[in-house]
Short mmCIF file of C-alpha atoms in Angstrom, two decimals:
data_model
loop_
_atom_site.label_atom_id
_atom_site.label_comp_id
_atom_site.label_asym_id
_atom_site.label_seq_id
_atom_site.Cartn_x
_atom_site.Cartn_y
_atom_site.Cartn_z
CA MET A 1 -33.72 -21.65 -23.59
CA LYS A 2 -30.17 -20.57 -22.32
CA GLN A 3 -29.84 -18.19 -19.53
CA ILE A 4 -26.89 -16.04 -19.98
CA LYS A 5 -25.40 -13.52 -17.61
CA VAL A 6 -23.12 -10.65 -18.71
CA LEU A 7 -21.60 -9.80 -15.52
CA GLY A 8 -20.00 -6.02 -15.19
CA SER A 9 -20.26 -2.83 -13.82
CA GLY A 10 -21.23 -1.24 -17.14
CA CYS A 11 -18.01 -0.73 -18.63
CA ARG A 12 -17.43 -0.68 -22.33
CA SER A 13 -16.16 -4.11 -22.78
CA CYS A 14 -19.22 -5.38 -20.76
CA GLU A 15 -21.52 -3.77 -23.27
CA LEU A 16 -19.47 -5.16 -25.87
CA THR A 17 -19.53 -8.71 -24.57
CA ALA A 18 -23.41 -8.59 -24.10
CA LYS A 19 -24.07 -7.45 -27.90
CA LEU A 20 -21.48 -10.00 -29.14
CA LEU A 21 -23.46 -12.64 -27.43
CA GLU A 22 -26.79 -11.31 -28.78
CA ASP A 23 -25.63 -10.94 -32.26
CA GLU A 24 -24.03 -14.28 -32.25
CA ALA A 25 -26.92 -16.17 -30.71
CA ARG A 26 -29.13 -14.53 -33.73
CA ALA A 27 -26.83 -15.33 -36.44
CA LEU A 28 -26.75 -18.86 -35.14
CA GLY A 29 -30.46 -19.12 -34.38
CA VAL A 30 -30.08 -20.24 -30.76
CA ASP A 31 -32.75 -19.17 -28.53
CA VAL A 32 -31.01 -17.23 -25.45
CA ALA A 33 -31.75 -14.57 -22.69
CA VAL A 34 -28.74 -12.22 -22.10
CA ASP A 35 -28.98 -10.47 -19.01
CA LYS A 36 -26.59 -7.96 -17.76
CA VAL A 37 -25.88 -8.10 -13.94
CA THR A 38 -24.47 -4.78 -12.63
CA ASP A 39 -25.06 -5.53 -9.10
CA MET A 40 -21.71 -5.77 -7.41
CA GLY A 41 -22.80 -8.32 -4.65
CA GLU A 42 -24.33 -10.62 -7.59
CA ILE A 43 -21.20 -10.13 -9.31
CA MET A 44 -19.00 -11.21 -6.92
CA SER A 45 -21.30 -13.94 -5.65
CA TYR A 46 -19.98 -15.93 -8.84
CA GLY A 47 -16.34 -15.35 -7.67
CA VAL A 48 -14.82 -13.51 -10.61
CA LEU A 49 -12.30 -11.10 -10.16
CA GLU A 50 -12.35 -9.46 -13.49
CA THR A 51 -15.29 -8.45 -15.70
CA PRO A 52 -16.71 -8.65 -17.95
CA GLY A 53 -17.71 -12.09 -16.83
CA VAL A 54 -19.96 -14.52 -18.55
CA VAL A 55 -22.41 -16.87 -16.82
CA VAL A 56 -24.05 -19.72 -18.95
CA ASP A 57 -26.81 -21.57 -17.26
CA GLY A 58 -25.27 -20.98 -13.86
CA HIS A 59 -21.66 -21.97 -14.68
CA VAL A 60 -18.82 -19.29 -14.94
CA VAL A 61 -17.31 -19.83 -18.40
CA HIS A 62 -15.32 -16.60 -18.69
CA ALA A 63 -13.78 -13.71 -16.87
CA GLY A 64 -11.80 -10.71 -17.98
CA GLY A 65 -12.14 -9.05 -21.33
CA VAL A 66 -14.17 -9.35 -24.22
CA PRO A 67 -14.67 -13.05 -24.94
CA ARG A 68 -13.49 -14.29 -28.32
CA HIS A 69 -15.91 -15.28 -31.36
CA GLN A 70 -14.89 -19.05 -31.25
CA ALA A 71 -15.27 -18.99 -27.27
CA VAL A 72 -18.85 -17.39 -27.89
CA ARG A 73 -19.92 -20.02 -30.45
CA ASP A 74 -18.78 -23.04 -28.09
CA TRP A 75 -20.85 -21.69 -25.23
CA LEU A 76 -24.10 -21.08 -27.73
CA LEU A 77 -23.94 -24.46 -29.29
CA GLY A 78 -22.80 -26.50 -26.38
CA PRO A 79 -24.90 -28.46 -24.03
CA MET B 1 19.43 -3.67 -33.14
CA PHE B 2 17.40 -0.74 -33.50
CA HIS B 3 19.54 0.77 -36.47
CA ALA B 4 17.03 -0.92 -38.91
CA PHE B 5 14.18 1.49 -37.79
CA ALA B 6 16.68 4.63 -38.09
CA TRP B 7 17.85 3.27 -41.26
CA PHE B 8 14.13 2.97 -42.27
CA ALA B 9 13.27 6.50 -40.93
CA ASP B 10 16.11 7.89 -43.03
CA ARG B 11 14.79 6.03 -46.23
CA THR B 12 11.38 7.49 -45.80
CA THR B 13 12.08 11.06 -44.78
CA TYR B 14 14.85 11.98 -46.98
CA GLY B 15 14.42 9.47 -50.02
CA VAL B 16 10.83 8.55 -50.35
CA LEU B 17 9.40 12.21 -49.05
CA GLY B 18 12.17 13.80 -50.20
CA LEU B 19 12.57 16.38 -47.23
CA ASP B 20 15.56 18.17 -46.54
CA ALA B 21 17.60 16.96 -43.58
CA SER B 22 17.85 20.51 -42.17
CA THR B 23 14.12 21.28 -41.88
CA ARG B 24 12.06 21.04 -38.97
CA THR B 25 9.44 19.14 -40.68
CA ALA B 26 12.09 16.46 -41.66
CA ASP B 27 12.83 16.28 -37.81
CA ALA B 28 9.61 15.79 -36.83
CA VAL B 29 8.74 13.37 -39.69
CA HIS B 30 11.91 11.19 -38.94
CA PHE B 31 11.28 11.26 -35.08
CA PHE B 32 7.62 9.88 -35.86
CA VAL B 33 8.40 7.19 -38.50
CA ASP B 34 11.45 6.09 -36.33
CA ASP B 35 9.59 5.97 -33.15
CA VAL B 36 6.32 4.43 -34.34
CA THR B 37 7.92 1.55 -36.17
CA LYS B 38 10.19 0.59 -33.23
CA ILE B 39 7.20 0.73 -30.76
CA PHE B 40 4.89 -1.47 -32.74
CA PHE B 41 7.80 -3.95 -33.64
CA LEU B 42 8.45 -4.21 -29.76
CA LEU B 43 4.64 -4.15 -28.38
CA VAL B 44 4.04 -6.96 -30.72
CA THR B 45 7.03 -9.07 -29.64
CA VAL B 46 6.87 -8.29 -25.89
CA ILE B 47 3.18 -8.69 -25.62
CA PHE B 48 3.38 -11.88 -27.09
CA VAL B 49 6.16 -13.08 -24.87
CA MET B 50 4.48 -11.87 -21.77
CA GLY B 51 1.24 -13.27 -22.97
CA LEU B 52 2.87 -16.91 -22.67
CA PHE B 53 3.79 -16.38 -19.21
CA ARG B 54 0.58 -14.86 -18.24
CA SER B 55 -1.57 -17.46 -19.56
CA ALA B 56 -0.74 -18.90 -16.31
CA LEU B 57 -1.14 -16.09 -14.09
CA SER B 58 -4.79 -14.85 -13.03
CA PRO B 59 -5.85 -12.61 -10.69
CA GLU B 60 -7.37 -15.75 -8.62
CA ARG B 61 -3.50 -16.74 -8.02
CA VAL B 62 -2.44 -13.33 -7.35
CA ARG B 63 -4.88 -13.16 -4.60
CA SER B 64 -3.85 -16.53 -3.29
CA PHE B 65 -0.34 -15.25 -3.29
CA LEU B 66 -1.11 -12.42 -1.40
CA GLU B 67 -3.58 -14.15 1.12
CA GLY B 68 -2.21 -14.72 4.76
CA ARG B 69 1.16 -12.75 4.23
CA SER B 70 2.73 -10.64 6.86
CA ARG B 71 1.82 -6.91 5.98
CA TRP B 72 5.42 -5.75 4.41
CA ALA B 73 5.60 -9.10 2.44
CA ALA B 74 2.30 -8.30 1.20
CA TYR B 75 2.71 -4.79 0.12
CA VAL B 76 6.01 -5.67 -1.84
CA MET B 77 4.45 -8.65 -3.39
CA ALA B 78 1.26 -6.64 -4.06
CA VAL B 79 3.28 -3.96 -6.12
CA THR B 80 5.35 -6.58 -8.02
CA LEU B 81 2.42 -8.53 -8.95
CA GLY B 82 0.52 -5.24 -9.87
CA ALA B 83 3.46 -4.86 -12.33
CA VAL B 84 3.34 -7.87 -14.15
CA THR B 85 -0.28 -8.24 -14.23
CA PRO B 86 -2.36 -5.89 -16.35
CA PHE B 87 -6.05 -5.46 -15.91
CA CYS B 88 -8.68 -3.40 -17.30
CA SER B 89 -9.55 -0.29 -14.89
CA CYS B 90 -12.95 -1.77 -15.24
CA SER B 91 -11.89 -4.70 -13.15
CA SER B 92 -10.79 -2.36 -10.42
CA VAL B 93 -13.81 -2.70 -8.31
CA PRO B 94 -14.46 -6.52 -8.49
CA LEU B 95 -10.69 -7.03 -7.93
CA PHE B 96 -10.66 -4.63 -4.76
CA ILE B 97 -13.89 -6.55 -3.20
CA GLY B 98 -12.29 -9.99 -4.10
CA PHE B 99 -8.72 -8.88 -2.49
CA VAL B 100 -10.13 -7.14 0.88
CA GLU B 101 -12.94 -10.08 1.23
CA ALA B 102 -9.95 -12.77 1.24
CA GLY B 103 -8.44 -10.73 4.05
CA ILE B 104 -5.60 -8.94 2.49
CA PRO B 105 -5.11 -5.47 3.79
CA VAL B 106 -6.66 -2.73 2.29
CA GLY B 107 -3.29 -1.04 1.91
CA ALA B 108 -1.79 -3.98 0.04
CA THR B 109 -4.82 -3.88 -2.09
CA MET B 110 -4.23 -0.15 -2.61
CA ALA B 111 -0.55 -0.89 -3.55
CA PHE B 112 -1.54 -3.43 -6.25
CA LEU B 113 -3.94 -0.49 -7.59
CA ILE B 114 -1.17 1.90 -7.75
CA ALA B 115 1.53 0.10 -9.00
CA SER B 116 -0.55 -1.85 -11.86
CA PRO B 117 -1.38 0.91 -14.21
CA MET B 118 2.11 2.35 -13.78
CA ILE B 119 4.25 -0.41 -14.22
CA ASN B 120 3.79 -2.90 -16.97
CA GLU B 121 5.81 -4.60 -19.87
CA VAL B 122 4.87 -2.25 -22.37
CA ALA B 123 5.98 0.79 -20.34
CA VAL B 124 9.23 -1.00 -19.41
CA THR B 125 9.94 -1.76 -22.94
CA LEU B 126 9.18 1.68 -24.16
CA LEU B 127 11.53 3.45 -21.60
CA LEU B 128 14.04 0.78 -22.17
CA THR B 129 14.48 1.78 -25.94
CA LEU B 130 13.39 5.42 -25.95
CA LEU B 131 15.01 6.37 -22.46
CA GLY B 132 17.62 4.02 -21.64
CA TRP B 133 18.08 1.48 -18.67
CA LYS B 134 18.84 4.11 -16.23
CA LEU B 135 15.53 5.65 -16.29
CA THR B 136 13.63 2.71 -16.75
CA LEU B 137 15.31 1.34 -13.35
CA LEU B 138 14.39 5.09 -11.80
CA TYR B 139 10.73 4.76 -12.96
CA VAL B 140 10.23 1.13 -12.05
CA ALA B 141 11.94 1.35 -8.53
CA THR B 142 10.17 4.70 -7.93
CA GLY B 143 6.71 3.26 -9.04
CA LEU B 144 6.91 0.43 -6.54
CA ALA B 145 8.12 2.58 -4.04
CA VAL B 146 5.46 5.02 -4.24
CA GLY B 147 2.81 1.82 -4.19
CA VAL B 148 4.39 0.31 -1.10
CA ALA B 149 4.62 3.65 0.89
CA GLY B 150 1.07 4.34 -0.38
CA GLY B 151 -0.40 0.93 0.96
CA ALA B 152 1.67 1.21 4.43
CA LEU B 153 0.21 4.63 4.86
CA VAL B 154 -3.25 3.46 4.11
CA ASP B 155 -3.04 0.74 6.93
CA ALA B 156 -0.77 2.84 9.35
CA LEU B 157 -3.88 5.56 9.33
CA GLY B 158 -6.45 2.77 9.76
CA LEU B 159 -7.96 4.07 6.33
CA GLU B 160 -10.30 0.68 6.16
CA ARG B 161 -13.03 3.19 7.74
CA TRP B 162 -13.01 4.90 4.44
CA VAL B 163 -14.11 1.88 2.32
CA GLU B 164 -17.74 1.81 1.85
CA GLU B 165 -19.70 -0.56 4.42
CA TYR B 166 -21.52 -2.79 1.84
CA VAL B 167 -18.04 -4.16 0.71
CA TRP B 168 -17.48 -5.64 3.91
CA LYS B 169 -20.92 -7.53 3.68
CA ILE B 170 -20.51 -9.00 0.19
CA ARG B 171 -19.91 -12.71 0.19
CA VAL B 172 -17.48 -13.88 -2.65
CA GLY B 173 -18.64 -17.07 -4.20
CA ALA B 174 -15.93 -19.74 -4.91
CA ALA B 175 -13.55 -19.09 -7.53
CA PRO B 176 -14.46 -20.86 -10.89
CA GLY B 177 -12.82 -23.59 -12.56
CA GLY B 178 -8.99 -24.46 -11.34
CA ALA B 179 -5.61 -23.88 -12.54
CA ARG B 180 -5.67 -23.11 -16.57
CA ARG B 181 -4.01 -26.32 -18.03
CA LEU B 182 -3.45 -24.98 -21.65
CA SER B 183 -1.48 -26.79 -24.42
CA PRO B 184 1.55 -24.88 -26.10
CA ARG B 185 -0.93 -24.25 -28.91
CA GLN B 186 -3.65 -22.72 -26.59
CA ARG B 187 -0.86 -20.72 -25.03
CA ALA B 188 0.25 -19.19 -28.40
CA ALA B 189 -3.42 -18.37 -29.25
CA PHE B 190 -3.89 -16.94 -25.93
CA ALA B 191 -0.76 -14.53 -26.23
CA TRP B 192 -1.97 -13.60 -29.97
CA GLY B 193 -5.24 -12.74 -28.52
CA GLU B 194 -3.23 -10.51 -25.94
CA VAL B 195 -1.61 -8.67 -28.76
CA SER B 196 -4.61 -8.00 -30.88
CA ASP B 197 -6.40 -7.00 -27.65
CA ILE B 198 -3.77 -4.68 -26.14
CA VAL B 199 -2.33 -3.11 -29.49
CA GLY B 200 -6.20 -2.96 -30.37
CA ARG B 201 -6.71 -0.72 -27.35
CA ILE B 202 -3.41 1.39 -27.39
CA TRP B 203 -2.58 2.10 -31.00
CA MET B 204 -4.28 5.39 -31.03
CA TYR B 205 -2.62 6.47 -27.96
CA VAL B 206 0.86 5.30 -29.32
CA LEU B 207 0.15 7.44 -32.62
CA LEU B 208 -1.09 10.52 -30.57
CA GLY B 209 1.83 10.59 -28.22
CA VAL B 210 4.18 9.90 -30.92
CA GLY B 211 2.54 12.58 -32.85
CA LEU B 212 2.79 14.83 -30.12
CA GLY B 213 6.24 14.04 -29.24
CA ALA B 214 7.29 14.66 -33.08
CA VAL B 215 5.72 18.19 -33.08
CA LEU B 216 7.51 18.93 -29.84
CA HIS B 217 10.55 17.42 -31.43
CA GLY B 218 10.55 19.15 -34.63
CA TYR B 219 9.08 22.69 -34.04
CA VAL B 220 9.40 23.67 -30.35
CA PRO B 221 12.45 25.95 -29.93
CA GLU B 222 15.49 24.37 -28.06
CA ASP B 223 14.91 26.72 -25.28
CA PHE B 224 11.24 27.08 -24.67
CA PHE B 225 10.93 24.11 -22.14
CA ALA B 226 14.39 25.24 -20.88
CA ARG B 227 12.92 28.43 -20.13
CA TRP B 228 9.66 27.49 -18.78
CA ALA B 229 10.04 23.99 -17.19
CA GLY B 230 13.93 24.28 -16.51
CA SER B 231 15.60 23.80 -13.41
CA SER B 232 15.44 27.30 -12.48
CA ASN B 233 11.47 27.22 -12.09
CA PRO B 234 10.66 25.54 -8.78
CA PHE B 235 7.00 25.45 -9.49
CA ALA B 236 7.67 23.12 -12.71
CA VAL B 237 7.20 19.71 -10.76
CA PRO B 238 4.28 20.71 -9.33
CA LEU B 239 2.74 22.09 -12.23
CA ALA B 240 3.78 18.95 -14.21
CA VAL B 241 1.91 16.71 -12.09
CA VAL B 242 -1.14 19.18 -12.15
CA ALA B 243 -0.72 19.24 -15.73
CA GLY B 244 -1.03 15.29 -15.68
CA VAL B 245 -4.37 14.72 -14.19
CA PRO B 246 -6.57 15.80 -16.85
CA MET B 247 -4.23 14.14 -19.33
CA TYR B 248 -5.37 10.37 -19.35
CA ALA B 249 -3.34 8.14 -21.38
CA ASN B 250 -1.68 5.12 -20.64
CA ALA B 251 2.02 4.74 -20.37
CA THR B 252 2.43 3.90 -23.76
CA GLY B 253 1.22 7.50 -24.98
CA ILE B 254 3.22 9.48 -22.60
CA ILE B 255 6.53 8.09 -23.06
CA PRO B 256 7.38 9.41 -26.58
CA VAL B 257 6.19 12.86 -25.34
CA ALA B 258 8.98 12.26 -22.50
CA GLU B 259 11.42 11.28 -24.69
CA ALA B 260 10.69 14.71 -26.74
CA LEU B 261 10.66 16.77 -23.68
CA LEU B 262 14.08 15.28 -22.05
CA GLY B 263 15.61 15.95 -25.55
CA LYS B 264 14.43 19.54 -25.08
CA GLY B 265 16.49 20.08 -21.80
CA VAL B 266 13.45 19.33 -19.45
CA PRO B 267 14.80 18.07 -16.18
CA VAL B 268 14.37 14.30 -15.38
CA GLY B 269 12.65 14.78 -11.93
CA THR B 270 9.89 17.05 -13.67
CA VAL B 271 9.61 14.54 -16.83
CA LEU B 272 8.86 11.68 -14.39
CA ALA B 273 6.31 13.74 -12.23
CA LEU B 274 4.46 14.31 -15.42
CA MET B 275 4.76 10.96 -16.71
CA MET B 276 3.65 9.11 -13.20
CA SER B 277 0.70 11.76 -12.78
CA VAL B 278 -0.66 11.19 -16.44
CA VAL B 279 -0.48 7.30 -16.05
CA ALA B 280 -1.58 6.96 -12.41
CA LEU B 281 -3.82 10.01 -11.31
CA SER B 282 -6.84 9.82 -13.65
CA LEU B 283 -10.39 10.85 -13.16
CA PRO B 284 -12.12 7.85 -14.87
CA GLU B 285 -10.31 5.40 -12.55
CA MET B 286 -11.25 7.46 -9.66
CA ILE B 287 -14.91 7.51 -10.69
CA ILE B 288 -14.65 3.82 -10.98
CA LEU B 289 -13.26 3.50 -7.69
CA ARG B 290 -15.92 5.54 -5.90
CA LYS B 291 -18.20 2.70 -6.03
CA VAL B 292 -16.16 0.99 -3.22
CA LEU B 293 -14.29 3.85 -1.59
CA LYS B 294 -15.59 6.94 0.30
CA VAL B 295 -14.78 10.33 -1.35
CA ARG B 296 -12.51 11.01 1.53
CA MET B 297 -10.41 7.74 0.64
CA LEU B 298 -10.59 9.04 -2.93
CA GLY B 299 -9.27 12.62 -1.92
CA PHE B 300 -6.53 10.97 0.27
CA PHE B 301 -5.44 8.64 -2.45
CA ALA B 302 -5.21 11.46 -4.99
CA ALA B 303 -3.32 13.82 -2.62
CA TYR B 304 -0.93 11.08 -1.58
CA LEU B 305 -0.07 10.34 -5.31
CA ALA B 306 0.36 14.13 -6.20
CA VAL B 307 2.70 14.54 -3.08
CA ALA B 308 4.53 11.39 -3.82
CA PHE B 309 5.14 12.52 -7.38
CA VAL B 310 6.30 16.20 -6.63
CA THR B 311 8.64 14.71 -4.24
CA VAL B 312 10.04 11.98 -7.04
CA GLY B 313 10.39 15.11 -9.17
CA TYR B 314 12.14 17.28 -6.88
CA LEU B 315 14.29 14.48 -5.66
CA PHE B 316 15.35 13.67 -9.02
CA ASN B 317 16.13 17.15 -10.08
CA VAL B 318 18.42 17.50 -7.07
CA PHE B 319 20.05 14.37 -7.23
CA TRP B 320 20.21 13.19 -10.91
CA VAL B 321 22.55 15.28 -12.81
#
């Protein structure tokens, strides 16, 4: 199961990003756990300066703005 | 170049809608159609072009530009970079922590946060097309100056003490990835993404702003603002700044309103003060920044911006004739 973290202080874009990931995973039938991280210390420990950020299995794959559909699909279907 | 839009507005207003050119409604509709078509055409073009450049400029790079500079160089670079990099206000907090953690003075970070919402390519294009290059230069120059002076003041007064303590304890991880290497195709895709992102976010503001501008332009009597907000009323400038606080719009929404106000004889300084106050002094931004700044710092931030905008307003009302 993929462990996905959405980094963000609870802004609208962060909510949209988390929802996009969950919807897309359901549509593709991929088993994921999407976790919203709002603690600043933890967010910063990943080194992102723009939120929302996305972390897949411990790797930062995205920072700043709602990610595009294609990118989300690539993360979900990737190794 | 913009004749095409006026021509289109003529055809729509007098031709398709058959409005009589001497009526207020025709005046308002013409203003609306002319501005909306012009603005959206320019927005798409300019955001796309800037998106191509921006595909190479991330906040991590901004940070590394600012790291280890002398104070004054840092202020000037901070406002300049703030002007060319837009960021969603929800990123203010991580940006703030990331910058401060890298040893960039709190003042330079504040300068960046002041300049970024005020000056951006969208605001500049709109200013150029609707208000002309002189006012554009004025707006940009005063915006940068307010940012630099604000940053310098924060450091001179030692206001780092008004940053929440936990900020200093946060350890920032290594920035992910390296420099983005993109093919021309990927750059174009990124730029188109920017267009749909930004236009998708601001189109409502544009329509509301132009709509309000059109109503002001068409229906408000010529002497209304001249009487209430003219140069004879010494309180017009502070009132404009106060009026701007609850109006939270981005630069895109307020510029068509400014165009209509100028057309009605409101002095330049008063209009500039209103524009800057609407764009830079906003409650939602303050609430977000509360996470890293103490209430006293936010109070200082708001008071400084208010005083700066009032000063800018008076200066231009006196010296710009």
